[in-house]
Amino acid sequence: MATLGTKLRKLRDDKKMSQSQIADMLGISQSAYNKWEADQAKPSSDNLLKLSEFHNVDMKELLEETTGIVSNNIFKDSSVSHHIFNYAQTVNMQSPELVDNILKNQEQITKLIESQNKLIENLLKK
């Protein structure tokens, strides 16, 4: 099973970039990035998002088969907030306020998606 560090190393190698170049792009030190590739530390959720966008890889692919938190149905699952909470614990987010904010944001996103689906259904009926 590929670790997050292994995946980050392969993605970086594919772009023929150094750890320093990736670290500069993220605004972190090269030694911090090195710890991610060595699986000695985990990136924050913000940095994971930046990495997934930079490498044009879905965040699900980065986490899949890595932590065991993301299942094939995470985005279809109504308990996405549970997965986010577990991931927050995995990356050592010690701030309960941060976790609460992430969960609230997820709930808001879910409500917006539900509203969007209703609007689309109404448009299709016309």
PDB file of C-alpha atoms in Angstrom:
ATOM      1  CA  MET A   1       0.000   0.000   0.000  1.00  0.00           C
ATOM      2  CA  ALA A   2       1.401   3.388  -1.003  1.00  0.00           C
ATOM      3  CA  THR A   3       1.876   5.930   1.731  1.00  0.00           C
ATOM      4  CA  LEU A   4       1.142   9.621   1.379  1.00  0.00           C
ATOM      5  CA  GLY A   5       4.890  10.259   1.436  1.00  0.00           C
ATOM      6  CA  THR A   6       5.478   7.807  -1.399  1.00  0.00           C
ATOM      7  CA  LYS A   7       2.759   9.448  -3.478  1.00  0.00           C
ATOM      8  CA  LEU A   8       4.137  12.943  -2.833  1.00  0.00           C
ATOM      9  CA  ARG A   9       7.624  11.808  -3.831  1.00  0.00           C
ATOM     10  CA  LYS A  10       6.361  10.272  -7.080  1.00  0.00           C
ATOM     11  CA  LEU A  11       4.307  13.357  -7.963  1.00  0.00           C
ATOM     12  CA  ARG A  12       7.312  15.598  -7.289  1.00  0.00           C
ATOM     13  CA  ASP A  13       9.641  13.354  -9.292  1.00  0.00           C
ATOM     14  CA  ASP A  14       7.161  13.324 -12.183  1.00  0.00           C
ATOM     15  CA  LYS A  15       7.395  17.123 -12.300  1.00  0.00           C
ATOM     16  CA  LYS A  16      11.182  16.948 -11.965  1.00  0.00           C
ATOM     17  CA  MET A  17      11.093  19.357  -9.048  1.00  0.00           C
ATOM     18  CA  SER A  18      13.123  19.525  -5.866  1.00  0.00           C
ATOM     19  CA  GLN A  19      11.693  19.397  -2.383  1.00  0.00           C
ATOM     20  CA  SER A  20      12.777  23.022  -1.959  1.00  0.00           C
ATOM     21  CA  GLN A  21      10.794  24.106  -5.004  1.00  0.00           C
ATOM     22  CA  ILE A  22       7.616  22.427  -3.753  1.00  0.00           C
ATOM     23  CA  ALA A  23       8.196  23.770  -0.225  1.00  0.00           C
ATOM     24  CA  ASP A  24       8.641  27.322  -1.582  1.00  0.00           C
ATOM     25  CA  MET A  25       5.406  27.019  -3.533  1.00  0.00           C
ATOM     26  CA  LEU A  26       3.610  25.981  -0.317  1.00  0.00           C
ATOM     27  CA  GLY A  27       5.346  28.574   1.841  1.00  0.00           C
ATOM     28  CA  ILE A  28       6.942  25.995   4.141  1.00  0.00           C
ATOM     29  CA  SER A  29      10.489  24.862   4.864  1.00  0.00           C
ATOM     30  CA  GLN A  30      12.183  22.163   2.842  1.00  0.00           C
ATOM     31  CA  SER A  31      12.718  20.148   6.013  1.00  0.00           C
ATOM     32  CA  ALA A  32       8.970  20.212   6.767  1.00  0.00           C
ATOM     33  CA  TYR A  33       8.220  18.960   3.250  1.00  0.00           C
ATOM     34  CA  ASN A  34      10.913  16.294   3.612  1.00  0.00           C
ATOM     35  CA  LYS A  35       9.130  14.969   6.711  1.00  0.00           C
ATOM     36  CA  TRP A  36       5.945  14.523   4.658  1.00  0.00           C
ATOM     37  CA  GLU A  37       7.747  12.465   2.027  1.00  0.00           C
ATOM     38  CA  ALA A  38       9.471  10.453   4.751  1.00  0.00           C
ATOM     39  CA  ASP A  39       6.080   9.843   6.420  1.00  0.00           C
ATOM     40  CA  GLN A  40       7.379  11.445   9.603  1.00  0.00           C
ATOM     41  CA  ALA A  41       4.667  14.126   9.577  1.00  0.00           C
ATOM     42  CA  LYS A  42       1.386  14.850   7.797  1.00  0.00           C
ATOM     43  CA  PRO A  43       0.531  18.045   5.906  1.00  0.00           C
ATOM     44  CA  SER A  44      -2.301  20.243   7.115  1.00  0.00           C
ATOM     45  CA  SER A  45      -5.594  20.059   5.274  1.00  0.00           C
ATOM     46  CA  ASP A  46      -4.790  23.426   3.632  1.00  0.00           C
ATOM     47  CA  ASN A  47      -1.473  22.118   2.351  1.00  0.00           C
ATOM     48  CA  LEU A  48      -3.096  18.881   1.180  1.00  0.00           C
ATOM     49  CA  LEU A  49      -5.543  20.959  -0.844  1.00  0.00           C
ATOM     50  CA  LYS A  50      -2.702  23.032  -2.323  1.00  0.00           C
ATOM     51  CA  LEU A  51      -0.780  19.857  -3.206  1.00  0.00           C
ATOM     52  CA  SER A  52      -3.790  18.228  -4.836  1.00  0.00           C
ATOM     53  CA  GLU A  53      -4.456  21.346  -6.919  1.00  0.00           C
ATOM     54  CA  PHE A  54      -0.790  21.786  -7.858  1.00  0.00           C
ATOM     55  CA  HIS A  55      -0.398  18.170  -8.933  1.00  0.00           C
ATOM     56  CA  ASN A  56      -3.886  18.099 -10.469  1.00  0.00           C
ATOM     57  CA  VAL A  57      -4.795  15.095  -8.306  1.00  0.00           C
ATOM     58  CA  ASP A  58      -7.988  14.681  -6.351  1.00  0.00           C
ATOM     59  CA  MET A  59      -7.385  14.896  -2.596  1.00  0.00           C
ATOM     60  CA  LYS A  60      -9.228  11.597  -2.309  1.00  0.00           C
ATOM     61  CA  GLU A  61      -6.485   9.964  -4.398  1.00  0.00           C
ATOM     62  CA  LEU A  62      -3.797  11.350  -2.100  1.00  0.00           C
ATOM     63  CA  LEU A  63      -5.509  10.002   1.009  1.00  0.00           C
ATOM     64  CA  GLU A  64      -6.942   6.798  -0.442  1.00  0.00           C
ATOM     65  CA  GLU A  65      -5.156   3.644   0.689  1.00  0.00           C
ATOM     66  CA  THR A  66      -2.913   5.858   2.778  1.00  0.00           C
ATOM     67  CA  THR A  67      -4.609   6.455   6.104  1.00  0.00           C
ATOM     68  CA  GLY A  68      -7.547   4.089   5.772  1.00  0.00           C
ATOM     69  CA  ILE A  69      -9.831   7.027   6.533  1.00  0.00           C
ATOM     70  CA  VAL A  70     -11.073   7.655   3.023  1.00  0.00           C
ATOM     71  CA  SER A  71     -13.247   4.922   1.614  1.00  0.00           C
ATOM     72  CA  ASN A  72     -14.460   4.576  -1.930  1.00  0.00           C
ATOM     73  CA  ASN A  73     -17.775   6.075  -0.846  1.00  0.00           C
ATOM     74  CA  ILE A  74     -16.582   9.048   1.190  1.00  0.00           C
ATOM     75  CA  PHE A  75     -18.132  11.619  -1.101  1.00  0.00           C
ATOM     76  CA  LYS A  76     -21.390   9.670  -1.359  1.00  0.00           C
ATOM     77  CA  ASP A  77     -21.465   9.022   2.385  1.00  0.00           C
ATOM     78  CA  SER A  78     -23.671  11.209   4.552  1.00  0.00           C
ATOM     79  CA  SER A  79     -21.051  11.054   7.309  1.00  0.00           C
ATOM     80  CA  VAL A  80     -18.315  12.971   5.486  1.00  0.00           C
ATOM     81  CA  SER A  81     -17.866  15.073   8.622  1.00  0.00           C
ATOM     82  CA  HIS A  82     -16.905  11.886  10.489  1.00  0.00           C
ATOM     83  CA  HIS A  83     -14.114  11.271   7.972  1.00  0.00           C
ATOM     84  CA  ILE A  84     -12.957  14.876   8.214  1.00  0.00           C
ATOM     85  CA  PHE A  85     -12.864  14.623  12.008  1.00  0.00           C
ATOM     86  CA  ASN A  86     -10.814  11.418  11.806  1.00  0.00           C
ATOM     87  CA  TYR A  87      -8.409  13.013   9.341  1.00  0.00           C
ATOM     88  CA  ALA A  88      -8.064  16.059  11.592  1.00  0.00           C
ATOM     89  CA  GLN A  89      -7.024  13.750  14.406  1.00  0.00           C
ATOM     90  CA  THR A  90      -4.575  11.938  12.120  1.00  0.00           C
ATOM     91  CA  VAL A  91      -2.719  15.135  11.205  1.00  0.00           C
ATOM     92  CA  ASN A  92      -2.562  16.116  14.863  1.00  0.00           C
ATOM     93  CA  MET A  93      -4.881  19.079  14.712  1.00  0.00           C
ATOM     94  CA  GLN A  94      -5.101  19.815  18.400  1.00  0.00           C
ATOM     95  CA  SER A  95      -7.554  22.717  18.107  1.00  0.00           C
ATOM     96  CA  PRO A  96     -11.145  21.660  18.820  1.00  0.00           C
ATOM     97  CA  GLU A  97     -12.258  25.009  17.416  1.00  0.00           C
ATOM     98  CA  LEU A  98     -10.602  24.231  14.095  1.00  0.00           C
ATOM     99  CA  VAL A  99     -12.280  20.835  13.907  1.00  0.00           C
ATOM    100  CA  ASP A 100     -15.636  22.410  14.811  1.00  0.00           C
ATOM    101  CA  ASN A 101     -15.197  25.004  12.061  1.00  0.00           C
ATOM    102  CA  ILE A 102     -14.351  22.321   9.517  1.00  0.00           C
ATOM    103  CA  LEU A 103     -17.455  20.348  10.483  1.00  0.00           C
ATOM    104  CA  LYS A 104     -19.667  23.461  10.303  1.00  0.00           C
ATOM    105  CA  ASN A 105     -18.260  24.305   6.875  1.00  0.00           C
ATOM    106  CA  GLN A 106     -18.977  20.765   5.699  1.00  0.00           C
ATOM    107  CA  GLU A 107     -22.563  21.028   6.913  1.00  0.00           C
ATOM    108  CA  GLN A 108     -22.968  24.332   5.034  1.00  0.00           C
ATOM    109  CA  ILE A 109     -21.535  22.797   1.875  1.00  0.00           C
ATOM    110  CA  THR A 110     -23.928  19.863   2.187  1.00  0.00           C
ATOM    111  CA  LYS A 111     -26.903  22.226   2.520  1.00  0.00           C
ATOM    112  CA  LEU A 112     -25.768  24.238  -0.502  1.00  0.00           C
ATOM    113  CA  ILE A 113     -25.414  21.094  -2.604  1.00  0.00           C
ATOM    114  CA  GLU A 114     -28.890  19.950  -1.560  1.00  0.00           C
ATOM    115  CA  SER A 115     -30.331  23.358  -2.522  1.00  0.00           C
ATOM    116  CA  GLN A 116     -28.509  23.238  -5.831  1.00  0.00           C
ATOM    117  CA  ASN A 117     -29.912  19.778  -6.549  1.00  0.00           C
ATOM    118  CA  LYS A 118     -33.449  20.995  -5.840  1.00  0.00           C
ATOM    119  CA  LEU A 119     -32.982  23.960  -8.174  1.00  0.00           C
ATOM    120  CA  ILE A 120     -31.684  21.692 -10.923  1.00  0.00           C
ATOM    121  CA  GLU A 121     -34.615  19.318 -10.453  1.00  0.00           C
ATOM    122  CA  ASN A 122     -37.052  22.235 -10.730  1.00  0.00           C
ATOM    123  CA  LEU A 123     -35.342  23.497 -13.884  1.00  0.00           C
ATOM    124  CA  LEU A 124     -35.505  20.057 -15.461  1.00  0.00           C
ATOM    125  CA  LYS A 125     -39.238  19.823 -14.757  1.00  0.00           C
ATOM    126  CA  LYS A 126     -39.930  23.036 -16.712  1.00  0.00           C
TER     127      LYS A 126
END
